[in-house]
XYZ file of C-alpha atoms in Angstrom:
112
model
C -7.547 2.009 -9.777
C -6.689 1.621 -13.063
C -4.513 -1.579 -14.094
C -1.367 0.169 -14.846
C -1.281 1.572 -11.246
C -1.387 -2.061 -9.648
C 1.208 -4.577 -8.971
C -0.366 -8.075 -9.587
C 2.470 -10.562 -10.744
C 4.531 -12.394 -8.266
C 7.773 -11.581 -10.046
C 6.953 -7.803 -9.626
C 6.216 -8.186 -5.718
C 9.217 -10.603 -5.244
C 11.291 -7.662 -6.964
C 9.911 -4.979 -4.620
C 10.553 -7.133 -1.616
C 14.312 -8.198 -2.701
C 15.156 -4.636 -3.982
C 13.227 -2.182 -1.857
C 13.263 -0.725 1.422
C 11.002 -1.174 4.151
C 9.087 0.607 6.651
C 6.942 -0.801 9.274
C 4.449 0.038 12.076
C 2.056 -2.026 14.166
C -0.652 -2.107 11.300
C 1.400 -1.928 8.126
C 4.549 -2.944 6.380
C 5.481 -0.751 3.346
C 8.034 -1.819 0.913
C 9.250 0.963 -1.596
C 10.998 0.514 -4.723
C 12.299 3.216 -7.358
C 11.584 2.887 -10.752
C 13.241 5.511 -12.898
C 11.221 6.063 -15.939
C 8.021 5.218 -14.815
C 5.852 8.446 -14.726
C 3.533 7.052 -12.096
C 3.314 5.021 -9.091
C 2.055 1.529 -8.563
C 0.782 -0.240 -5.620
C 0.554 -3.993 -4.290
C -1.330 -5.282 -1.645
C -0.933 -8.199 0.709
C -3.586 -8.986 2.991
C -3.045 -12.570 4.608
C -5.883 -14.797 5.576
C -4.793 -14.581 9.251
C -6.452 -10.815 8.986
C -9.928 -12.652 8.492
C -12.523 -14.024 5.984
C -12.702 -12.619 2.426
C -15.071 -9.854 3.681
C -12.724 -8.586 6.065
C -9.672 -8.619 3.645
C -11.514 -6.886 0.843
C -12.639 -4.174 3.036
C -9.246 -3.589 4.338
C -7.975 -3.446 0.539
C -10.581 -0.929 -0.223
C -9.578 1.272 2.592
C -5.933 1.301 1.440
C -7.024 1.814 -2.068
C -9.064 4.724 -1.028
C -6.171 6.240 1.133
C -3.917 6.087 -1.963
C -6.526 7.747 -4.033
C -7.223 10.548 -1.697
C -3.363 11.179 -1.434
C -2.360 10.628 -4.817
C -1.328 13.967 -5.659
C 1.039 13.982 -2.679
C 2.735 10.699 -3.430
C 5.840 10.446 -5.211
C 5.630 9.099 -8.718
C 8.159 6.614 -10.350
C 7.856 4.121 -7.514
C 6.380 0.860 -6.520
C 4.618 0.182 -3.272
C 3.758 -2.851 -1.599
C 1.777 -2.604 1.227
C 1.233 -5.901 3.811
C -1.535 -5.311 6.415
C -1.033 -6.809 9.862
C -3.378 -8.316 12.340
C -5.150 -5.254 14.271
C -6.305 -3.761 10.840
C -9.100 -6.208 10.570
C -11.027 -4.418 13.770
C -10.230 -0.816 12.657
C -12.444 1.744 10.882
C -11.459 3.897 7.811
C -10.192 6.630 9.836
C -8.002 4.605 11.789
C -6.621 2.888 8.887
C -5.797 6.170 7.024
C -4.027 7.750 9.965
C -1.816 4.435 10.461
C -0.906 4.277 6.533
C -0.404 7.843 6.402
C 1.881 7.462 9.482
C 4.078 4.503 8.173
C 4.012 6.154 4.612
C 5.480 9.557 5.848
C 8.191 7.443 7.890
C 9.013 5.877 4.224
C 9.357 9.560 2.849
C 6.551 8.850 0.005
C 5.145 12.565 0.185
C 6.972 15.206 -1.820
């Protein structure tokens, strides 16, 4: 993903946490914040050390980014998304991660 599509700064994360709405399932929590005037969406990823060592955390982040890459045409622009991974994700394969993430994104009305 290009840099402009990512949320990196702590201030930006905090703004999404405080002003955004959240939806969760067993594996993920998704925060969504409207950003009027922004013609693309941005994502921020939070994968805690509780999930596993660096190799596992990086794999989970890769999986999440890949799902957003594949679904980018269906995802609403003009919003910031922060995805927090929960413990069961560490043992899941890509297809399971994709299915679970799409489920929580549908519940958050992310698709147009």
